[in-house]
Short mmCIF file of C-alpha atoms in Angstrom, two decimals:
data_model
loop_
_atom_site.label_atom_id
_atom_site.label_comp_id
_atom_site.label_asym_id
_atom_site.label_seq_id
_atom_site.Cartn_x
_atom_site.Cartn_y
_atom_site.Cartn_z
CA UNK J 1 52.14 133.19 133.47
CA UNK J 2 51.16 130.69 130.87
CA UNK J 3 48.21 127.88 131.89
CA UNK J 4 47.33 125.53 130.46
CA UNK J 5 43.19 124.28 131.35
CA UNK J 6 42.25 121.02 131.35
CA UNK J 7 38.86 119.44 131.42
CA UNK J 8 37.64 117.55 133.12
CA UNK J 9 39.80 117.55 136.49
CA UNK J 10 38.46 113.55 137.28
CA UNK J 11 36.25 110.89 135.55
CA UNK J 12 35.30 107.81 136.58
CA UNK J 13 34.07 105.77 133.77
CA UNK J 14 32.89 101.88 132.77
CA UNK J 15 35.01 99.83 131.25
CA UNK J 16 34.24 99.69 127.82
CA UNK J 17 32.88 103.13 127.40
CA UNK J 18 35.04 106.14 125.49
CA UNK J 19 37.01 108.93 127.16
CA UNK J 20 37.22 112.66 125.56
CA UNK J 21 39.03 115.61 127.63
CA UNK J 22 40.54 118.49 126.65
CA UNK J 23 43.50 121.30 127.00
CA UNK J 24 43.05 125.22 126.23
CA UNK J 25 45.04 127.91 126.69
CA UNK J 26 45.17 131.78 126.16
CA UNK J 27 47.88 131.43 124.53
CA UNK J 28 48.76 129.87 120.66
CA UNK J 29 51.22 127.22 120.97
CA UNK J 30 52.95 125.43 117.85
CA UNK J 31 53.37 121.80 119.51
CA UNK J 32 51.13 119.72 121.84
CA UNK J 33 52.05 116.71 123.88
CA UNK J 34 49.94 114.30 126.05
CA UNK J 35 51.26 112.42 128.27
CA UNK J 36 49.85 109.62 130.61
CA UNK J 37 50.89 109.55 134.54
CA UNK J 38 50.65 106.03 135.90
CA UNK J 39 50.16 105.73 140.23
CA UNK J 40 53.97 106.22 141.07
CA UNK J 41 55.75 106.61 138.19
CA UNK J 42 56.92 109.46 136.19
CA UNK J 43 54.61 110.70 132.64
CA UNK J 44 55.19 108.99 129.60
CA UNK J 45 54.56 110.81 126.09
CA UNK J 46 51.29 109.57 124.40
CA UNK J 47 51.23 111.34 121.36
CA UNK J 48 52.81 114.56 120.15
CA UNK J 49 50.85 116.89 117.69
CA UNK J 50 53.18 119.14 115.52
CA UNK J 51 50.68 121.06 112.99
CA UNK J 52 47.24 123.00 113.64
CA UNK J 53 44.43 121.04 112.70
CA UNK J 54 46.51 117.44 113.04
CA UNK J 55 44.74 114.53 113.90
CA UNK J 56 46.92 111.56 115.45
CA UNK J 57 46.20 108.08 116.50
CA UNK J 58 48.20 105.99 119.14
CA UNK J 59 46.29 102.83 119.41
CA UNK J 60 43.07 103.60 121.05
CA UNK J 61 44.02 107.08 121.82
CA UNK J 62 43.40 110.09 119.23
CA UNK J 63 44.51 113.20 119.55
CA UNK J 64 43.89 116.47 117.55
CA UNK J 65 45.99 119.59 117.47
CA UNK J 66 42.97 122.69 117.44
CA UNK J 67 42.92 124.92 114.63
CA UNK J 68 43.29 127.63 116.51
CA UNK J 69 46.47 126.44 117.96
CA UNK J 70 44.79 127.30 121.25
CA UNK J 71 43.39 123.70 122.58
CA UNK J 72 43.73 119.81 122.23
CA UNK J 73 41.62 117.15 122.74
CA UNK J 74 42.76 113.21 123.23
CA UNK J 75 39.99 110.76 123.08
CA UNK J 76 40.50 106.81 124.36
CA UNK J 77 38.21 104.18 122.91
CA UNK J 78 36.83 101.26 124.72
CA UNK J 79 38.27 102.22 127.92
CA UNK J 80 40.10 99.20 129.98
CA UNK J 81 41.04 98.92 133.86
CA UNK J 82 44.67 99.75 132.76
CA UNK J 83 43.93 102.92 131.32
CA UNK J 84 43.86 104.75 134.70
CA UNK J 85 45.84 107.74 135.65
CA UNK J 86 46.69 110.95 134.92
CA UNK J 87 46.56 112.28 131.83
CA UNK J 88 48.63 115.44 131.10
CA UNK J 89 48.68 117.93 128.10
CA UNK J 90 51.99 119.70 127.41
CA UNK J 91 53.17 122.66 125.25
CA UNK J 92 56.46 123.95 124.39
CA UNK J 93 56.99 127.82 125.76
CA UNK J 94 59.94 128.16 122.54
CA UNK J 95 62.28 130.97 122.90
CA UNK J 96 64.88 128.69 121.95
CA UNK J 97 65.15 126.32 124.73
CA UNK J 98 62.62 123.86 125.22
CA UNK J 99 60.39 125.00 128.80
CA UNK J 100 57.39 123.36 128.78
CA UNK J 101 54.32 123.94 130.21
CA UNK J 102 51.93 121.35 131.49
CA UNK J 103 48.12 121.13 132.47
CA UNK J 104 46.48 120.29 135.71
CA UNK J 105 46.07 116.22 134.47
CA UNK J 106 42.91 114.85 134.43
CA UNK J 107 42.29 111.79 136.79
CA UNK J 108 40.83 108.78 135.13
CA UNK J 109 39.30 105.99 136.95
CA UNK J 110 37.73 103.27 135.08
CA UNK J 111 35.21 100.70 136.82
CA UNK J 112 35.14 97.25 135.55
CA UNK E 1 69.78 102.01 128.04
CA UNK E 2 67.69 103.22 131.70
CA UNK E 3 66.44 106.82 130.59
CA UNK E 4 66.38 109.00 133.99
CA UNK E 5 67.29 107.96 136.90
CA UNK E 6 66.80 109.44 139.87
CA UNK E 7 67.57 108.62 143.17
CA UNK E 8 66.40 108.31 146.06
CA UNK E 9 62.78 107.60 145.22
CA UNK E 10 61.58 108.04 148.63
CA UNK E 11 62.76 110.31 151.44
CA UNK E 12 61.43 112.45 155.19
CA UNK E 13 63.83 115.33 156.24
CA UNK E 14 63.54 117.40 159.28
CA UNK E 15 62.43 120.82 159.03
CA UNK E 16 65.75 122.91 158.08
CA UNK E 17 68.01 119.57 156.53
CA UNK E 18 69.16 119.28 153.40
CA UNK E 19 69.75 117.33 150.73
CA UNK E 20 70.36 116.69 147.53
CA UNK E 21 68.17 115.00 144.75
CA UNK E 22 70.72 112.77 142.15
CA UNK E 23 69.81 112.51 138.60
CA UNK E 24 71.52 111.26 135.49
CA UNK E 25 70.37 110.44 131.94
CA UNK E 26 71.82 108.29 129.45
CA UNK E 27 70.50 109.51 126.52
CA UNK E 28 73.00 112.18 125.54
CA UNK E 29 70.79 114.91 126.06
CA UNK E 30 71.11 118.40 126.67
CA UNK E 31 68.49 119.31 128.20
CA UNK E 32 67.43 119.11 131.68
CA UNK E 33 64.98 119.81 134.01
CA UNK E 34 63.82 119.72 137.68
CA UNK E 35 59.65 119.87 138.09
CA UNK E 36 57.80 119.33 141.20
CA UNK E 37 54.44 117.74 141.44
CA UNK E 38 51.50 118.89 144.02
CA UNK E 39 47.85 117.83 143.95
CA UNK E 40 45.97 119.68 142.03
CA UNK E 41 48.99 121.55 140.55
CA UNK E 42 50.19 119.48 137.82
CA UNK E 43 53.45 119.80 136.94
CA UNK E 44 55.71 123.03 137.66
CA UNK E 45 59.34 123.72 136.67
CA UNK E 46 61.77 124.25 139.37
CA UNK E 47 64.94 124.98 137.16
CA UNK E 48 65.74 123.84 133.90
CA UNK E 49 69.15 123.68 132.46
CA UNK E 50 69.37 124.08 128.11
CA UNK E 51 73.01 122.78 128.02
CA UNK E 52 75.94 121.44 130.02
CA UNK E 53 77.12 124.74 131.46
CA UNK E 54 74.17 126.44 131.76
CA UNK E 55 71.26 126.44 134.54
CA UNK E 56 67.53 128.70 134.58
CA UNK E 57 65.25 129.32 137.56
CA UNK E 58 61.81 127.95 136.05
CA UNK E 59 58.69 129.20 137.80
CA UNK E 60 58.91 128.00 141.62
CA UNK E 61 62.54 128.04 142.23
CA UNK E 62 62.92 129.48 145.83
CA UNK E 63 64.55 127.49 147.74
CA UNK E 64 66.01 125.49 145.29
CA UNK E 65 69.18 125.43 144.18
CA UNK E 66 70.64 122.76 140.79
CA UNK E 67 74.24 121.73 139.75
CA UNK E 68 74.71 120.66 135.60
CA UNK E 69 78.06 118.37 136.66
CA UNK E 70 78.37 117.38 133.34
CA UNK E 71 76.09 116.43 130.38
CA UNK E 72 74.40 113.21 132.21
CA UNK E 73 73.54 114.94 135.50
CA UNK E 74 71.73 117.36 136.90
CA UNK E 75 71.20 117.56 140.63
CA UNK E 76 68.93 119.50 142.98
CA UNK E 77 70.07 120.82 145.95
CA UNK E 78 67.57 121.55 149.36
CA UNK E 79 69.66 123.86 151.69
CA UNK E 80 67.33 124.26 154.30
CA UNK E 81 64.25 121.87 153.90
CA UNK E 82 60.46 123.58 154.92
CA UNK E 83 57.68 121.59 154.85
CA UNK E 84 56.03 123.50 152.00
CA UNK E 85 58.96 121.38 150.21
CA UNK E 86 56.75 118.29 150.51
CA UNK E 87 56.07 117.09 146.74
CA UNK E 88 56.78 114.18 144.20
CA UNK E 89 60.12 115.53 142.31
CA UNK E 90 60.69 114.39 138.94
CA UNK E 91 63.76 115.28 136.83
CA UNK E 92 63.54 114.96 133.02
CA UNK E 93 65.51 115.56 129.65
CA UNK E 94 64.90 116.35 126.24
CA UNK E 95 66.72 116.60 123.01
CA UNK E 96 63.85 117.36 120.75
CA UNK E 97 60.42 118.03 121.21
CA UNK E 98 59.59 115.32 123.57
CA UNK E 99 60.95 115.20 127.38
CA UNK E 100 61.64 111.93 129.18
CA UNK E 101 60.83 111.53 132.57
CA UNK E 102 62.34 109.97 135.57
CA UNK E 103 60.14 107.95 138.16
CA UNK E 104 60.21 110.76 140.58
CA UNK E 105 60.97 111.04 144.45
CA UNK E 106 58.68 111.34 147.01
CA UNK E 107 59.81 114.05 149.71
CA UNK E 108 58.38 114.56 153.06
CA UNK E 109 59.55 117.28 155.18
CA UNK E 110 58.26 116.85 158.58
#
């Protein structure tokens, strides 16, 4: 079926320091969604990306929509403590009903 | 206005119990959607339903089974629990693009 890849799996980082990671796929997909995971509690949308090439802020998050329409990346600047958990990428399968399809998550720990 | 609620958020079952997973949105969506979460796994659909009326198996739906009561809830139904069933369950909807998530429930089958 359709997978989404995400890179890296887990990252421990300093506070302070910036965060890139990324989400392929075989596949070309015309919407991309990240989402963030906090420790027991369900994701919560980030940012959405709607057009190839898109580049979207949220704060200290950026994301970009790939040209291709094949990958994402989300970047977070000057990490803090509260920026741990999992971050998901998300892409809409279409066909008329919305079935999405989400990546592995990368695992962010950041060390004060 | 809650979102998705889901109850109960934590639960152990015997081996071959069942049970049924409650959700309910209050959002007027009509979309809705069981996933189950595993280390390592991310996030995988269980069954989906598009509209009130209407349910889809999603990719793991064996020994699953849903109910669409009406447009607010969408439950999941465990006939026979195994402990393969062991996962964080989180039930969403969407209208648009974006889905909304519940807080999920932690199963254990033992």
């Amino acid at each position: 079926g359709q997978q989404l890849n995400q890179s890296p799996q887990s990252m421990f980082i300093q506070e302070g320091e910036d965060v890139s990671m990324n989400c392929t796929s075989s596949s070309i997909f015309n919407t991309w969604l990240w989402y963030k995971q906090d420790p027991g509690e369900g994701p919560v949308l980030l940012i959405a990306l709607y057009k190839a090439g898109e580049l979207t802020s949220n704060g200290r998050l950026t994301a970009q929509f790939g040209i291709t329409r094949k990958d994402s990346f989300l970047n977070i600047s000057a990490s803090i403590p509260s920026d741990v958990g999992i971050y998901f990428c998300a892409c809409v399968s279409g066909g008329g009903t919305y079935k999405y399809i989400f990546g592995t998550g990368t695992r962010l720990k950041v060390l004060a | 206005n809650a979102g998705v609620t889901q109850t109960p958020k934590f639960q152990v079952l015997k081996t071959g119990q069942s049970m049924t997973l409650q959700c309910a949105q209050d959002m007027n969506h009509n979309s809705m959607y069981w996933y189950r979460q595993d280390p390592g796994m991310g996030l995988r659909l269980i069954y989906y339903s598009a509209s009130e009326g209407t349910t889809d198996k999603g990719e793991v739906p064996n020994g699953y089974n849903v109910s669409r009561l009406n447009k607010r809830e969408f439950s999941l139904r465990l006939e026979s629990a195994a402990p393969s069933q062991t996962s964080v369950y989180f039930c969403a909807s969407s209208e648009a693009i974006v889905v909304d998530f519940g807080q999920g429930t932690r199963l254990t089958v033992v």
